[in-house]
PDB file of C-alpha atoms in Angstrom:
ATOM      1  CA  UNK O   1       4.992 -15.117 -26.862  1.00 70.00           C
ATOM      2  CA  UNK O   2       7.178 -12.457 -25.442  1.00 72.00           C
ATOM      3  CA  UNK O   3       6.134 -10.791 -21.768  1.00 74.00           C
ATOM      4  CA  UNK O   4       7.248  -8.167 -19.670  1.00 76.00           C
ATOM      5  CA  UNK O   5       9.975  -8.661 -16.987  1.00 78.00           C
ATOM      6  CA  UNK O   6       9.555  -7.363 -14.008  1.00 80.00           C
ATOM      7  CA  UNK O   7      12.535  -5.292 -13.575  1.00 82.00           C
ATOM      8  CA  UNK O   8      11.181  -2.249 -12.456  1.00 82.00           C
ATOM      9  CA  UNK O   9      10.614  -1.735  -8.464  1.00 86.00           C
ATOM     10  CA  UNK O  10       6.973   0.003  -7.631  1.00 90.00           C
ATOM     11  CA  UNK O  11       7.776   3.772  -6.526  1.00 91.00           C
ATOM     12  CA  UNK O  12       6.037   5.519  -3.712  1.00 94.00           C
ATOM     13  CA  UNK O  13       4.899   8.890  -3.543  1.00 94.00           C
ATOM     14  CA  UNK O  14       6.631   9.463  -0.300  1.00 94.00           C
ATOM     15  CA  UNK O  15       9.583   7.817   1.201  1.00 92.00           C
ATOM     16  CA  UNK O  16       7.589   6.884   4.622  1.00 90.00           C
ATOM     17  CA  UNK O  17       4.214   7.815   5.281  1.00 89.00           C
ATOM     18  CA  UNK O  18       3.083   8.691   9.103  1.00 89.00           C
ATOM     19  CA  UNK O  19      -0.411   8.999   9.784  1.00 89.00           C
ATOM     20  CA  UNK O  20      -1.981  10.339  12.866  1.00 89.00           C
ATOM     21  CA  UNK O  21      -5.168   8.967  14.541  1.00 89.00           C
ATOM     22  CA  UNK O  22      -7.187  11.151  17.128  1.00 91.00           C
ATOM     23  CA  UNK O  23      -8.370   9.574  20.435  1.00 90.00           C
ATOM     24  CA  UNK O  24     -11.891   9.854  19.559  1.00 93.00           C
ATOM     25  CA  UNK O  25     -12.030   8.335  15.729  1.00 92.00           C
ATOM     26  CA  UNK O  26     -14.206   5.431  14.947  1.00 92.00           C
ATOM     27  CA  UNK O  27     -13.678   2.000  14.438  1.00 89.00           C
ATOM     28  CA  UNK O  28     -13.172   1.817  10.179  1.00 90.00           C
ATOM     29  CA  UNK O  29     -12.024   5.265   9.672  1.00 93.00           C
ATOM     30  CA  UNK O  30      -9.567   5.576   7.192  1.00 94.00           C
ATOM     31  CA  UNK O  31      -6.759   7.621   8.322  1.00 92.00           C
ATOM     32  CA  UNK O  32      -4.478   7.491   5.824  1.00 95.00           C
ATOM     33  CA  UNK O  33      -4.056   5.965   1.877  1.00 96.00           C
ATOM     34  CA  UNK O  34      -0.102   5.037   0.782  1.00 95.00           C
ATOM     35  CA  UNK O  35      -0.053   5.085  -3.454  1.00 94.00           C
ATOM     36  CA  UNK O  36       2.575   3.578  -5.773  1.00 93.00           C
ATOM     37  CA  UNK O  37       3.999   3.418  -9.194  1.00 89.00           C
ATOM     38  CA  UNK O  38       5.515   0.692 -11.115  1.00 86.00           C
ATOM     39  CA  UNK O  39       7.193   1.504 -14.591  1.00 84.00           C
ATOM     40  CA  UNK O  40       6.735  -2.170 -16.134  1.00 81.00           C
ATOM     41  CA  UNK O  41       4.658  -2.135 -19.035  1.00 80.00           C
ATOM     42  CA  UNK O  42       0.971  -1.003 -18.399  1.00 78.00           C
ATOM     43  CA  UNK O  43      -1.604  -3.858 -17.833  1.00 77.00           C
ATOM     44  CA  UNK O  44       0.620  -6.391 -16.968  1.00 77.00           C
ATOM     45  CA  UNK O  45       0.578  -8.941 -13.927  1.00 74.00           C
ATOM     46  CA  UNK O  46       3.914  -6.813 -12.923  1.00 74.00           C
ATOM     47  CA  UNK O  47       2.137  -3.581 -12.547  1.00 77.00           C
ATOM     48  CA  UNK O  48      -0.273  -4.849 -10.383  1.00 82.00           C
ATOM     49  CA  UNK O  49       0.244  -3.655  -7.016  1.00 87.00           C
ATOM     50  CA  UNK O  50      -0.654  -5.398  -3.828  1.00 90.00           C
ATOM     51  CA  UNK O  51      -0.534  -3.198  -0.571  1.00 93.00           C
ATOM     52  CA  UNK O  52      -0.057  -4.735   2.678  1.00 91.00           C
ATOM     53  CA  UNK O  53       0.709  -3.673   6.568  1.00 88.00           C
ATOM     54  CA  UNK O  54       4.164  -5.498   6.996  1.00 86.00           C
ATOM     55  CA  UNK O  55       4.194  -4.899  10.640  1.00 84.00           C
ATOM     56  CA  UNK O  56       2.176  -2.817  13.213  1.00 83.00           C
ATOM     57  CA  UNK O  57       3.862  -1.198  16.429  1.00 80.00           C
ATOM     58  CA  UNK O  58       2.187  -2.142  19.103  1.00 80.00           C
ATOM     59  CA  UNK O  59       1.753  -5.875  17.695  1.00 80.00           C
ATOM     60  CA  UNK O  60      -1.776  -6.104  17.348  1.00 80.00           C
ATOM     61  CA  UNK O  61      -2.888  -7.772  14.169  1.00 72.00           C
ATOM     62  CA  UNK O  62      -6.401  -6.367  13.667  1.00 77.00           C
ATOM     63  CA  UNK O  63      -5.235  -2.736  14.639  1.00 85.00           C
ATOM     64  CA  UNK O  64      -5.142  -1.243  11.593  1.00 88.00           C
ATOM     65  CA  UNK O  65      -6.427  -3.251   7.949  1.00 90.00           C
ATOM     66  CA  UNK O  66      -5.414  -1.700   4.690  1.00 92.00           C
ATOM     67  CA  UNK O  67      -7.125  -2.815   1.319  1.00 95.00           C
ATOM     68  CA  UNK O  68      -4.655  -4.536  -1.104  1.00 95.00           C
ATOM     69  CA  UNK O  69      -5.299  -2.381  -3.997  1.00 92.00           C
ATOM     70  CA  UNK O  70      -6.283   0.425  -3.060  1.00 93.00           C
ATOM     71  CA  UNK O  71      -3.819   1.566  -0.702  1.00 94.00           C
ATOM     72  CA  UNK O  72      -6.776   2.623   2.034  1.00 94.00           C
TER      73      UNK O  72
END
């Protein structure tokens, strides 16, 4: 059985994203989306992307929640 190899890195549509939240938005509003590519072959486990928040500034873990595949 031969596979893909993951030797492609995912590419995002913007080098860093910055998002701006007004004083007055609800809890659960989505204020931004990030979106990536990966050039591995289609429908593989290594085109799969997983989205996650690596680190929030200030520290607080529930903050901000994005969803792992959709970017949101």
């Amino acid at each position: 059985r031969i596979e893909d190899e993951n030797d492609n890195y995912p590419i995002f549509t913007e080098t860093t994203y910055v998002f701006t939240v007004s004083e007055n938005c609800r809890v659960g509003s989505t204020v931004g989306q990030v979106c990536a590519t990966d050039k591995d072959e289609p429908d593989t486990m290594h085109t799969r992307l997983k989205y996650s928040i690596i680190e929030q500034l200030p520290a607080y873990p529930t903050l901000f929640s994005m969803h792992p595949t959709t970017g949101v």
